[in-house]
Amino acid sequence: MDHLTALRVFREVVERNGFAAAARRLCLSPAAVSKNIGELEAHLSTRLLNRTTRRLSLTEAGQQYYTQIAQILDDLDEADRALGPMQSEPTGTLRVSAPMSLTLTQLADAIPQFLCRYPQLSLDLRLDDRRVDLVKEGFDVAIRGSDKLEDSSLVARKLMSMTHVLCGAPAYFSRHGMPDSPEALRQHECVQFSLSGHAKLWSFRKNDVQVDVPIDGRYKVTSSLAVREALLAGFGISLIPLIYVREDIERGRLVTALDDWSTVETHVYAVYPSRRYLNSKVRAFVDFLIETLA
């Protein structure tokens, strides 16, 4: 048994949650992956994985072993990189998951400059507003917006905060009137960004008073840009990040409401698997995000 290979195979099986996915990642046959796991368990005289035809899970011993060997393998990889060109020059393919609206409005123009800066690096950018599983789906970095980031084993680096405004088209307010309080929103056509953490409850604060308004609009959509288009069409009003509608407000295409009330903020993070050392391509991309979005 090649001990180091067996350790790397075990780690990939755990992080990919399956033998077949680990085999594809390591360019091995499923039989070779199974053989390495079997030899490693025999070497340790301990079962590391519970496996059936449908399910794979770590035993208690397997969980403890995985935690320890993952750190050791990270240290080994970092030692290798410290002696090679990858430490100073990011290379290879960087897989990134990012929300569509934020990327198209704030990042798309700058990404070609990032790639020109690192000619040995390729970027596989997937625009998807859903919350991906970084490890299972093989992403190096994800950009996430959240009112409150959930606890996890991932590392999260804050990039920016997005303030929200309540706004609509002048034509809409001409027909339906301007709301004079948060409670008045119950009488209005509210457009909801359905992936938001506050999609169903819009919160407003003035001094020490907070008002939470339940929202159940007729139009729910998974794109902030689609929300913006609905507002411009005069369909309704929405609580939307200011960065998506700032120009529309400045040009009078949209009008804000309840300006004397403060609303929610969405924090934007770069999220990547927890590691003691950052891969140089991940480090370079996170630095680029900070530079661009800050």
Coordinates of C-alpha atoms in Angstrom, one line a residue:
M1 CA 0.0 0.0 0.0
D2 CA 1.2 3.5 -0.9
H3 CA 0.3 5.1 2.4
L4 CA 0.3 8.7 1.1
T5 CA -1.9 7.8 -1.9
A6 CA -4.3 5.9 0.4
L7 CA -4.6 9.0 2.6
R8 CA -5.4 11.3 -0.3
V9 CA -7.9 8.8 -1.7
F10 CA -9.6 8.6 1.7
R11 CA -9.8 12.4 1.9
E12 CA -11.3 12.7 -1.5
V13 CA -13.9 10.0 -0.8
V14 CA -15.0 11.9 2.3
E15 CA -15.0 15.4 0.7
R16 CA -16.7 14.1 -2.5
N17 CA -19.1 12.0 -0.5
G18 CA -18.6 8.9 -2.7
F19 CA -16.2 6.5 -4.4
A20 CA -17.1 7.4 -8.0
A21 CA -16.7 11.2 -7.5
A22 CA -13.4 10.6 -5.8
A23 CA -12.2 8.4 -8.6
R24 CA -13.1 11.0 -11.2
R25 CA -11.3 13.7 -9.2
L26 CA -8.1 11.5 -8.8
C27 CA -8.3 10.0 -12.3
L28 CA -8.4 6.5 -10.8
S29 CA -10.8 3.7 -11.4
P30 CA -13.5 3.1 -8.7
A31 CA -11.9 -0.3 -8.1
A32 CA -8.6 1.4 -7.3
V33 CA -10.3 3.8 -4.9
S34 CA -12.1 0.9 -3.2
K35 CA -8.8 -1.0 -2.9
N36 CA -7.0 1.9 -1.3
I37 CA -9.7 2.4 1.3
G38 CA -9.8 -1.3 2.0
E39 CA -6.0 -1.4 2.5
L40 CA -6.0 1.7 4.7
E41 CA -8.7 0.2 6.9
A42 CA -6.7 -3.1 7.1
H43 CA -3.6 -1.2 8.0
L44 CA -5.4 0.7 10.8
S45 CA -7.4 -2.4 11.8
T46 CA -10.3 0.1 12.0
R47 CA -13.4 0.7 9.9
L48 CA -13.3 4.3 8.6
L49 CA -16.5 4.4 6.5
N50 CA -19.9 2.9 6.7
R51 CA -21.0 2.2 3.1
T52 CA -24.1 0.8 1.5
T53 CA -25.3 0.9 -2.1
R54 CA -27.0 4.2 -1.4
R55 CA -25.2 5.9 1.5
L56 CA -21.7 6.7 2.7
S57 CA -20.9 8.0 6.1
L58 CA -17.9 8.3 8.4
T59 CA -17.6 6.2 11.5
E60 CA -16.6 7.9 14.7
A61 CA -13.0 6.8 14.2
G62 CA -13.2 7.8 10.5
Q63 CA -14.2 11.3 11.5
Q64 CA -11.3 11.7 13.9
Y65 CA -8.9 10.3 11.4
Y66 CA -10.2 12.5 8.6
T67 CA -9.8 15.7 10.7
Q68 CA -6.2 14.9 11.5
I69 CA -5.0 13.7 8.1
A70 CA -6.7 16.6 6.2
Q71 CA -4.5 19.0 8.2
I72 CA -1.4 16.9 7.5
L73 CA -2.1 16.7 3.8
D74 CA -2.7 20.5 3.7
D75 CA 0.7 21.1 5.3
L76 CA 2.4 18.7 2.8
D77 CA 0.7 20.5 -0.1
E78 CA 1.8 23.9 1.2
A79 CA 5.4 22.7 1.6
D80 CA 5.4 21.6 -2.0
R81 CA 4.0 24.9 -3.2
A82 CA 6.5 26.8 -1.2
L83 CA 9.3 25.3 -3.4
G84 CA 7.5 25.7 -6.7
P85 CA 6.3 28.4 -9.1
M86 CA 2.7 28.0 -8.0
Q87 CA 3.5 29.9 -4.8
S88 CA 4.4 33.0 -6.6
E89 CA 2.3 32.7 -9.8
P90 CA -1.3 31.3 -9.6
T91 CA -1.8 28.6 -12.2
G92 CA -4.4 26.0 -13.2
T93 CA -8.2 26.3 -13.2
L94 CA -10.1 28.3 -10.5
R95 CA -13.7 27.2 -10.1
V96 CA -15.9 29.9 -8.7
S97 CA -19.6 30.1 -7.9
A98 CA -21.1 33.6 -7.8
P99 CA -24.6 35.2 -7.7
M100 CA -25.7 36.4 -11.1
S101 CA -26.9 40.0 -10.3
L102 CA -23.9 41.0 -8.3
T103 CA -21.4 39.5 -10.8
L104 CA -23.1 41.1 -13.8
T105 CA -23.3 44.6 -12.2
Q106 CA -20.2 44.8 -10.1
L107 CA -17.6 42.2 -11.3
A108 CA -18.0 41.3 -14.9
D109 CA -16.1 44.3 -16.3
A110 CA -13.1 43.7 -14.0
I111 CA -12.7 40.0 -14.4
P112 CA -10.8 40.2 -17.8
Q113 CA -8.3 42.5 -16.0
F114 CA -7.8 39.8 -13.3
L115 CA -7.1 37.1 -15.9
C116 CA -4.7 39.4 -17.7
R117 CA -2.8 39.8 -14.5
Y118 CA -2.4 36.1 -14.1
P119 CA -1.8 34.6 -17.6
Q120 CA -1.3 31.0 -16.3
L121 CA -4.7 31.0 -14.6
S122 CA -8.0 29.9 -16.1
L123 CA -11.4 30.9 -14.5
D124 CA -14.5 28.6 -14.6
L125 CA -17.1 31.0 -13.3
R126 CA -20.6 29.6 -12.7
L127 CA -23.3 32.3 -12.2
D128 CA -26.0 30.7 -9.9
D129 CA -27.9 32.4 -7.1
R130 CA -28.4 29.1 -5.3
R131 CA -26.2 28.1 -2.4
V132 CA -23.8 25.5 -3.7
D133 CA -21.9 22.9 -1.7
L134 CA -18.3 23.9 -2.3
V135 CA -16.6 20.6 -1.4
K136 CA -19.2 18.3 -3.0
E137 CA -19.4 20.3 -6.2
G138 CA -15.7 21.0 -6.5
F139 CA -15.7 24.8 -6.2
D140 CA -12.6 26.7 -4.9
V141 CA -14.5 29.8 -3.9
A142 CA -18.1 31.0 -3.7
I143 CA -19.4 34.5 -3.4
R144 CA -22.4 34.7 -1.0
G145 CA -24.7 37.4 0.1
S146 CA -26.4 36.9 3.5
D147 CA -28.1 38.9 6.2
K148 CA -26.5 36.5 8.6
L149 CA -23.9 33.9 7.6
E150 CA -24.7 30.4 8.8
D151 CA -22.2 28.6 11.0
S152 CA -20.1 26.1 9.0
S153 CA -16.6 24.7 8.6
L154 CA -15.9 27.1 5.7
V155 CA -13.8 30.2 5.9
A156 CA -15.7 33.5 5.1
R157 CA -14.0 36.7 4.2
K158 CA -16.3 39.8 4.2
L159 CA -16.1 41.7 1.0
M160 CA -18.8 44.4 1.3
S161 CA -22.2 45.4 2.7
M162 CA -25.2 46.3 0.6
T163 CA -27.7 48.7 2.0
H164 CA -31.3 48.3 0.8
V165 CA -33.9 50.9 -0.3
L166 CA -37.6 50.7 -0.7
C167 CA -38.4 52.0 -4.1
G168 CA -40.8 52.0 -7.1
A169 CA -41.5 53.8 -10.3
P170 CA -43.1 57.3 -10.2
A171 CA -46.0 55.9 -12.2
Y172 CA -46.7 53.2 -9.6
F173 CA -46.8 55.8 -6.8
S174 CA -49.0 58.0 -8.9
R175 CA -51.6 55.2 -9.1
H176 CA -51.3 53.7 -5.6
G177 CA -49.9 56.5 -3.4
M178 CA -46.7 56.7 -1.4
P179 CA -46.7 54.5 1.8
D180 CA -46.4 56.6 4.9
S181 CA -45.4 53.8 7.3
P182 CA -44.0 50.3 7.1
E183 CA -47.5 48.9 7.9
A184 CA -48.9 50.5 4.8
L185 CA -46.9 48.1 2.7
R186 CA -49.6 45.5 3.2
Q187 CA -51.8 47.5 0.8
H188 CA -49.1 47.6 -1.9
E189 CA -47.9 45.3 -4.7
C190 CA -44.6 44.0 -3.3
V191 CA -42.0 42.3 -5.5
Q192 CA -39.9 39.8 -3.6
F193 CA -36.4 38.5 -4.3
S194 CA -37.2 35.0 -3.1
L195 CA -33.7 33.9 -2.3
S196 CA -33.1 36.6 0.2
G197 CA -33.0 35.8 3.9
H198 CA -35.6 38.6 4.5
A199 CA -37.9 37.8 1.5
K200 CA -41.0 37.1 3.6
L201 CA -40.3 39.7 6.3
W202 CA -39.2 43.3 5.6
S203 CA -37.8 45.0 8.6
F204 CA -37.6 48.8 9.2
R205 CA -36.1 50.7 12.1
K206 CA -36.4 54.3 13.3
N207 CA -34.7 55.3 16.6
D208 CA -35.5 52.4 18.9
V209 CA -38.6 51.2 17.1
Q210 CA -38.4 48.2 14.7
V211 CA -41.4 47.2 12.6
D212 CA -41.4 43.8 10.8
V213 CA -43.9 43.6 7.9
P214 CA -44.8 40.1 6.6
I215 CA -44.7 40.1 2.8
D216 CA -46.5 37.8 0.4
G217 CA -46.5 39.4 -3.0
R218 CA -47.8 38.1 -6.3
Y219 CA -44.4 38.2 -7.9
K220 CA -41.5 36.3 -6.4
V221 CA -38.3 36.0 -8.4
T222 CA -34.8 34.6 -7.9
S223 CA -33.0 37.6 -9.6
S224 CA -32.5 41.1 -8.2
L225 CA -32.2 42.3 -11.8
A226 CA -35.6 40.9 -12.6
V227 CA -37.0 42.7 -9.5
R228 CA -35.5 45.9 -10.9
E229 CA -37.2 45.4 -14.3
A230 CA -40.5 44.9 -12.5
L231 CA -40.0 48.1 -10.6
L232 CA -39.1 50.0 -13.8
A233 CA -42.2 48.7 -15.5
G234 CA -44.3 50.2 -12.7
F235 CA -45.6 46.9 -11.4
G236 CA -44.9 47.4 -7.7
I237 CA -42.4 48.3 -5.1
S238 CA -39.5 46.3 -3.5
L239 CA -36.8 46.3 -0.9
I240 CA -33.7 46.0 -3.1
P241 CA -29.9 46.6 -2.7
L242 CA -29.1 50.2 -3.6
I243 CA -26.2 49.3 -5.9
Y244 CA -28.7 47.8 -8.4
V245 CA -30.9 50.8 -8.6
R246 CA -28.7 53.8 -7.7
E247 CA -28.5 55.1 -11.3
D248 CA -32.3 54.6 -11.8
I249 CA -32.9 56.7 -8.7
E250 CA -30.5 59.4 -9.7
R251 CA -32.1 59.7 -13.1
G252 CA -35.7 59.7 -11.7
R253 CA -36.7 56.4 -13.2
L254 CA -37.3 55.1 -9.6
V255 CA -38.3 56.9 -6.4
T256 CA -37.5 55.8 -2.9
A257 CA -40.0 55.6 -0.1
L258 CA -39.9 55.6 3.7
D259 CA -36.5 57.3 3.6
D260 CA -36.7 58.2 7.3
W261 CA -36.6 54.5 8.2
S262 CA -33.5 52.4 8.0
T263 CA -33.7 48.9 6.5
V264 CA -31.7 45.7 6.3
E265 CA -28.1 45.2 5.1
T266 CA -26.9 42.2 3.1
H267 CA -23.2 41.3 3.7
V268 CA -21.3 39.8 0.8
Y269 CA -18.6 37.2 1.6
A270 CA -16.0 35.2 -0.2
V271 CA -16.3 31.6 1.1
Y272 CA -13.8 28.8 0.7
P273 CA -13.0 25.5 2.3
S274 CA -11.3 25.8 5.7
R275 CA -7.6 25.4 5.2
R276 CA -4.6 26.5 7.3
Y277 CA -3.0 27.8 4.1
L278 CA -4.6 29.4 1.1
N279 CA -3.9 28.1 -2.4
S280 CA -2.3 30.9 -4.3
K281 CA -5.0 31.0 -6.9
V282 CA -7.7 31.3 -4.2
R283 CA -5.7 34.0 -2.4
A284 CA -5.2 36.0 -5.6
F285 CA -9.0 35.8 -6.4
V286 CA -10.1 36.8 -2.9
D287 CA -7.6 39.8 -3.0
F288 CA -9.1 40.8 -6.4
L289 CA -12.6 40.6 -4.9
I290 CA -11.7 42.8 -2.0
E291 CA -9.9 45.3 -4.3
T292 CA -12.9 45.5 -6.7
L293 CA -15.9 45.4 -4.3
A294 CA -14.5 47.4 -1.4

